[in-house]
């Protein structure tokens, strides 16, 4: 039987063309059948309510896997990685439909770009046609791209820890945030981690929100010995890492209801706190199960926009708890007060300049 050259997916009143609809994006696993490109686009349309709550009016980078997901395939880590199978798209792709809107963002380097800014479900469906699996929205809205309205707490299990450990720590994080007067929402990462979100008032800059994440992380690691904020992997041990740098400018997390490029088409899935406690294997939340879950129970994040909170209690923690400034990601410009970017194990005799270069005595 000849393969179809194109198909259409209904998305918010628009018919979105999907080329090569029969292309296999995810191979079959022991628990899930194979997934075609058309099925990916249909999935995106089916989770409209939750996905658009996560993406609407946000500048969004696209994680594109045009040839699908296979063992050994790689995601490009920079412009020099031209032979990778997948890549991040930060600027609007060519051939974008006329209904696609954009937002201009400024990167840490000072350069600017027009990024996709979803305003209707047809836009993410078109992105799926372009091979997008994971959406990476900025924590801002397009009417104010320099003041985040989301605090994102990324709980990242380190070797020797598990998803169950991240779930337990997320519960501790929720309790601490509640004590500080903030309401937290939770989702799976789509892999082993857990993401905790707080809607915040958009009146602080990225630097402030990052400091709020550091302050919260330090308070959390004092409350729970299985938590760490150590940037260097050699210092983390078998603990859950609070990745505070996910709150830097141009650092993003997979959105709610995004697919992840892993076997079985897992989804980064919003959950109620009660439901999170009952999940033992996040792979249960995938392209086949999440749409029905959303249709039956609604989006657990439906109320996330009802109230925005001040991060001042977290900034107070940053000022009160010892530690000071922390390292930034390696691709970020050097920042005032940042410690040298050198692994602790490499700090031998001598002094270091601001860029982590040793200065001989």
Coordinates of C-alpha atoms in Angstrom, one line a residue:
X1 CA 0.0 0.0 0.0
X2 CA 1.4 3.4 -1.0
X3 CA 2.1 5.8 1.9
X4 CA 0.1 9.0 2.1
X5 CA 1.9 12.1 1.0
X6 CA -0.1 14.4 3.3
X7 CA -3.0 14.4 5.7
X8 CA -5.0 17.1 7.6
X9 CA -5.6 17.5 11.3
X10 CA -8.4 19.7 12.6
X11 CA -7.0 22.2 15.1
X12 CA -9.3 24.9 16.5
X13 CA -11.3 25.4 13.4
X14 CA -8.3 25.2 11.0
X15 CA -7.2 22.2 8.9
X16 CA -3.4 21.9 9.4
X17 CA -1.6 20.0 6.7
X18 CA 0.8 17.2 7.9
X19 CA 3.3 15.9 5.4
X20 CA 4.6 12.4 5.5
X21 CA 1.9 11.3 8.0
X22 CA 3.0 7.7 7.9
X23 CA 6.5 8.4 9.0
X24 CA 7.3 6.4 12.2
X25 CA 8.4 8.8 14.9
X26 CA 8.4 6.4 17.9
X27 CA 9.0 2.6 17.4
X28 CA 6.9 0.1 19.2
X29 CA 7.9 -0.9 22.8
X30 CA 6.7 -3.6 25.1
X31 CA 3.9 -1.4 26.3
X32 CA 3.2 0.9 23.4
X33 CA 2.6 0.5 19.7
X34 CA 4.5 2.5 17.1
X35 CA 3.7 6.2 16.7
X36 CA 3.4 7.9 13.3
X37 CA 3.9 11.6 12.6
X38 CA 0.2 12.0 12.0
X39 CA -0.5 10.5 15.5
X40 CA 1.9 13.1 17.0
X41 CA 0.0 15.9 15.3
X42 CA -3.3 14.4 16.5
X43 CA -2.0 14.1 20.0
X44 CA -1.1 17.8 20.1
X45 CA -4.6 18.8 18.9
X46 CA -6.2 16.5 21.5
X47 CA -4.5 18.1 24.5
X48 CA -5.4 21.6 23.4
X49 CA -6.7 22.8 26.7
X50 CA -3.7 21.9 28.8
X51 CA -1.1 22.6 26.1
X52 CA -2.3 26.1 25.3
X53 CA -2.5 26.9 29.0
X54 CA 1.2 26.2 29.1
X55 CA 2.1 27.9 25.8
X56 CA -0.3 30.7 25.1
X57 CA 1.4 34.1 24.5
X58 CA 4.8 32.6 25.5
X59 CA 7.9 32.8 23.2
X60 CA 8.6 29.2 22.5
X61 CA 11.7 27.3 21.2
X62 CA 11.0 24.0 19.4
X63 CA 12.8 20.7 19.9
X64 CA 12.6 19.1 16.5
X65 CA 13.2 15.4 15.7
X66 CA 12.3 15.3 12.0
X67 CA 13.5 11.8 11.5
X68 CA 11.9 10.4 14.6
X69 CA 13.4 9.0 17.8
X70 CA 15.7 6.0 17.6
X71 CA 18.4 4.6 19.8
X72 CA 21.7 6.4 19.3
X73 CA 20.1 9.5 17.8
X74 CA 21.5 12.8 19.2
X75 CA 20.2 16.2 19.9
X76 CA 22.5 19.0 18.8
X77 CA 24.1 20.9 21.7
X78 CA 25.3 23.8 19.6
X79 CA 25.8 25.2 16.1
X80 CA 29.0 23.2 15.7
X81 CA 27.0 19.9 16.1
X82 CA 25.9 19.8 12.5
X83 CA 25.6 16.0 12.3
X84 CA 23.1 15.6 15.1
X85 CA 19.7 14.1 14.3
X86 CA 17.6 16.7 16.2
X87 CA 18.0 20.3 17.1
X88 CA 16.5 23.3 18.9
X89 CA 14.7 25.9 16.7
X90 CA 14.8 29.3 18.4
X91 CA 13.8 31.3 15.4
X92 CA 10.6 31.0 13.3
X93 CA 11.1 28.2 10.7
X94 CA 10.7 29.0 7.0
X95 CA 7.3 28.4 5.5
X96 CA 5.4 29.4 8.7
X97 CA 1.6 29.9 8.2
X98 CA 0.3 33.5 8.2
X99 CA -1.7 32.9 11.4
X100 CA 1.5 32.1 13.4
X101 CA 2.5 35.0 15.6
X102 CA 5.9 35.8 17.2
X103 CA 7.5 37.6 20.1
X104 CA 10.9 39.2 20.2
X105 CA 13.3 38.0 22.9
X106 CA 16.8 39.0 23.9
X107 CA 19.3 36.3 24.6
X108 CA 22.0 36.6 27.3
X109 CA 24.5 37.5 24.6
X110 CA 22.4 40.6 23.7
X111 CA 21.3 39.2 20.4
X112 CA 17.6 39.2 19.7
X113 CA 15.3 36.8 17.8
X114 CA 11.7 36.4 16.8
X115 CA 10.4 33.2 18.4
X116 CA 7.1 31.4 17.8
X117 CA 4.5 32.7 20.2
X118 CA 1.5 30.3 20.2
X119 CA -1.9 31.9 20.3
X120 CA -4.0 29.0 19.0
X121 CA -3.7 25.3 18.9
X122 CA -3.1 25.2 15.1
X123 CA 0.3 26.7 15.8
X124 CA 1.6 23.7 17.9
X125 CA 0.0 21.3 15.4
X126 CA 1.9 22.9 12.6
X127 CA 5.0 22.7 14.7
X128 CA 4.4 18.9 15.0
X129 CA 4.2 18.8 11.2
X130 CA 7.7 20.3 11.3
X131 CA 8.9 17.5 13.5
X132 CA 8.5 19.2 16.9
X133 CA 8.1 16.8 19.9
X134 CA 8.9 19.1 22.8
X135 CA 7.9 22.7 23.3
X136 CA 10.2 24.9 25.4
X137 CA 8.3 28.1 26.4
X138 CA 10.0 31.0 28.1
X139 CA 8.6 31.8 31.6
X140 CA 7.3 35.1 30.3
X141 CA 4.4 36.5 28.2
X142 CA 4.9 38.4 25.0
X143 CA 3.6 41.7 26.5
X144 CA 6.5 41.7 29.0
X145 CA 9.4 39.4 27.9
X146 CA 11.8 40.6 30.5
X147 CA 9.8 39.8 33.7
X148 CA 9.0 36.1 34.3
X149 CA 5.6 35.1 35.6
X150 CA 6.7 31.5 36.5
X151 CA 9.1 30.2 39.0
X152 CA 10.3 26.7 37.9
X153 CA 11.7 24.3 40.3
X154 CA 13.4 21.4 38.4
X155 CA 14.0 18.4 40.7
X156 CA 16.6 16.3 38.9
X157 CA 17.4 12.8 40.2
X158 CA 21.2 12.1 40.3
X159 CA 22.7 8.6 39.8
X160 CA 21.7 6.4 42.7
X161 CA 18.3 8.1 43.1
X162 CA 15.0 7.5 41.4
X163 CA 11.7 9.0 40.3
X164 CA 10.2 7.9 43.6
X165 CA 12.9 10.0 45.4
X166 CA 12.0 13.0 43.2
X167 CA 8.3 12.6 44.0
X168 CA 9.0 12.5 47.7
X169 CA 11.2 15.6 47.6
X170 CA 8.5 17.4 45.5
X171 CA 6.1 16.8 48.4
X172 CA 8.6 18.4 50.8
X173 CA 9.0 21.3 48.4
X174 CA 5.3 21.8 48.3
X175 CA 5.1 22.0 52.1
X176 CA 7.9 24.5 52.2
X177 CA 6.4 26.7 49.5
X178 CA 3.0 26.6 51.3
X179 CA 4.7 27.7 54.5
X180 CA 6.1 30.7 52.6
X181 CA 2.6 31.5 51.2
X182 CA 3.0 30.2 47.7
X183 CA 0.8 27.6 45.9
X184 CA 2.7 25.0 43.9
X185 CA 1.7 23.0 40.8
X186 CA 3.5 19.8 39.8
X187 CA 4.2 17.7 36.7
X188 CA 6.4 14.9 35.6
X189 CA 9.3 15.8 33.5
X190 CA 8.5 12.9 31.1
X191 CA 11.6 11.1 32.2
X192 CA 12.8 10.6 35.9
X193 CA 12.4 14.1 37.2
X194 CA 9.6 16.2 38.6
X195 CA 8.9 19.9 37.9
X196 CA 7.3 22.2 40.5
X197 CA 5.8 25.5 39.2
X198 CA 4.6 28.6 41.0
X199 CA 2.8 31.4 39.2
X200 CA 4.5 34.7 40.2
X201 CA 3.9 38.4 39.8
X202 CA 5.8 39.6 36.7
X203 CA 7.7 42.4 38.4
X204 CA 11.1 40.8 38.9
X205 CA 13.9 40.3 36.4
X206 CA 15.4 36.9 35.5
X207 CA 18.3 37.5 37.9
X208 CA 15.9 37.9 40.8
X209 CA 13.9 34.8 39.9
X210 CA 17.1 32.8 39.7
X211 CA 18.1 34.1 43.1
X212 CA 14.7 33.1 44.4
X213 CA 15.2 29.6 43.1
X214 CA 18.6 29.4 44.8
X215 CA 17.2 30.7 48.1
X216 CA 14.4 28.1 47.9
X217 CA 16.8 25.3 47.0
X218 CA 19.1 26.1 49.9
X219 CA 16.2 26.1 52.3
X220 CA 15.0 22.8 50.9
X221 CA 18.4 21.1 51.3
X222 CA 18.4 22.2 54.9
X223 CA 15.1 20.6 55.4
X224 CA 15.8 17.4 53.5
X225 CA 19.2 15.7 53.4
X226 CA 18.5 14.1 50.0
X227 CA 18.4 17.5 48.3
X228 CA 21.4 19.4 46.9
X229 CA 22.0 22.7 45.0
X230 CA 25.6 21.8 44.2
X231 CA 26.2 22.9 40.6
X232 CA 29.2 20.5 40.0
X233 CA 28.1 16.9 39.5
X234 CA 31.1 15.6 41.5
X235 CA 29.6 17.3 44.6
X236 CA 26.0 16.2 44.3
X237 CA 26.1 12.6 45.5
X238 CA 23.1 10.4 45.5
X239 CA 20.6 13.3 45.9
X240 CA 18.0 15.3 44.1
X241 CA 19.5 18.3 42.4
X242 CA 17.5 21.6 42.4
X243 CA 18.5 23.0 39.1
X244 CA 18.2 26.7 39.9
X245 CA 19.8 27.7 36.6
X246 CA 16.6 26.7 34.7
X247 CA 15.4 30.1 35.8
X248 CA 18.1 31.9 33.8
X249 CA 17.2 34.0 30.7
X250 CA 16.9 31.7 27.7
X251 CA 16.8 28.5 29.8
X252 CA 13.6 26.5 29.3
X253 CA 11.9 23.4 30.5
X254 CA 9.7 21.0 28.5
X255 CA 6.2 22.4 28.7
X256 CA 3.2 20.7 30.2
X257 CA 1.8 18.1 27.8
X258 CA 5.0 18.0 25.7
X259 CA 6.2 14.7 24.3
X260 CA 9.7 13.7 25.2
X261 CA 12.1 12.0 22.8
X262 CA 12.2 8.7 24.7
X263 CA 10.9 5.2 23.9
X264 CA 7.1 4.9 24.4
X265 CA 6.3 8.6 23.7
X266 CA 6.2 9.7 27.3
X267 CA 4.6 13.1 28.2
X268 CA 5.5 15.7 30.7
X269 CA 2.2 15.5 32.5
X270 CA 0.6 17.8 35.0
X271 CA -0.9 16.0 38.0
X272 CA -2.7 16.7 41.2
X273 CA -0.6 16.2 44.2
X274 CA -2.6 13.2 45.2
X275 CA -2.2 11.7 41.8
X276 CA 1.5 12.3 41.8
X277 CA 1.9 10.2 44.9
X278 CA 0.2 7.2 43.1
X279 CA 2.5 7.3 40.1
X280 CA 5.3 4.7 40.3
X281 CA 6.4 4.7 36.6
X282 CA 6.2 8.0 34.7
X283 CA 6.2 6.0 31.4
X284 CA 2.6 5.2 32.1
X285 CA 1.9 8.8 31.1
X286 CA 2.3 8.8 27.4
X287 CA 0.8 9.8 24.0
X288 CA -1.8 7.0 24.4
X289 CA -2.9 7.6 28.0
X290 CA -2.7 11.3 28.6
X291 CA -5.4 12.6 26.2
X292 CA -8.0 10.3 27.8
X293 CA -6.8 11.4 31.3
X294 CA -7.2 15.1 30.3
X295 CA -10.6 14.5 28.7
X296 CA -11.9 12.6 31.7
X297 CA -10.5 14.6 34.6
X298 CA -9.6 18.0 33.1
X299 CA -6.3 19.8 33.5
X300 CA -4.9 19.6 37.0
X301 CA -3.4 23.0 36.3
X302 CA -6.7 24.7 35.3
X303 CA -6.4 27.1 38.3
X304 CA -2.7 28.0 37.9
X305 CA -3.5 31.5 36.5
X306 CA -6.0 32.3 39.2
X307 CA -3.4 33.8 41.6
X308 CA 0.1 35.1 41.2
X309 CA 2.5 35.3 44.1
X310 CA 5.4 37.5 45.4
X311 CA 8.8 35.9 45.4
X312 CA 10.0 38.2 48.2
X313 CA 10.0 35.4 50.8
X314 CA 12.4 33.4 48.5
X315 CA 14.6 36.4 47.9
X316 CA 14.8 36.9 51.7
X317 CA 16.0 33.3 51.9
X318 CA 18.7 34.0 49.3
X319 CA 19.9 37.0 51.4
X320 CA 19.7 35.2 54.7
X321 CA 21.1 31.8 54.0
X322 CA 24.9 31.5 53.4
X323 CA 26.3 30.8 50.0
X324 CA 26.1 33.9 47.9
X325 CA 26.1 33.8 44.1
X326 CA 26.3 30.4 42.3
X327 CA 27.8 29.3 39.0
X328 CA 25.8 30.0 35.8
X329 CA 25.5 27.6 32.8
X330 CA 28.7 27.4 30.7
X331 CA 27.1 29.1 27.7
X332 CA 26.0 32.1 29.8
X333 CA 28.1 35.3 29.9
X334 CA 30.1 35.8 33.1
X335 CA 28.0 37.5 35.7
X336 CA 28.9 39.9 38.5
X337 CA 29.8 38.1 41.7
X338 CA 29.8 34.7 40.1
X339 CA 32.4 32.2 41.5
X340 CA 35.1 30.9 39.1
X341 CA 33.8 28.3 36.6
X342 CA 36.2 25.5 37.7
X343 CA 35.4 22.1 39.1
X344 CA 36.3 21.8 42.8
X345 CA 38.5 18.8 42.0
X346 CA 40.6 21.0 39.7
X347 CA 41.2 23.7 42.3
X348 CA 44.8 23.1 43.2
X349 CA 47.3 25.6 44.5
X350 CA 47.1 29.0 42.9
X351 CA 44.5 31.6 42.3
X352 CA 41.7 31.8 39.7
X353 CA 40.4 34.7 37.6
X354 CA 36.7 35.4 37.0
X355 CA 36.6 33.0 34.1
X356 CA 38.1 30.1 35.9
X357 CA 41.6 30.5 34.6
X358 CA 44.5 29.7 37.0
X359 CA 46.8 32.5 37.9
X360 CA 50.2 31.4 39.0
X361 CA 51.6 32.8 42.2

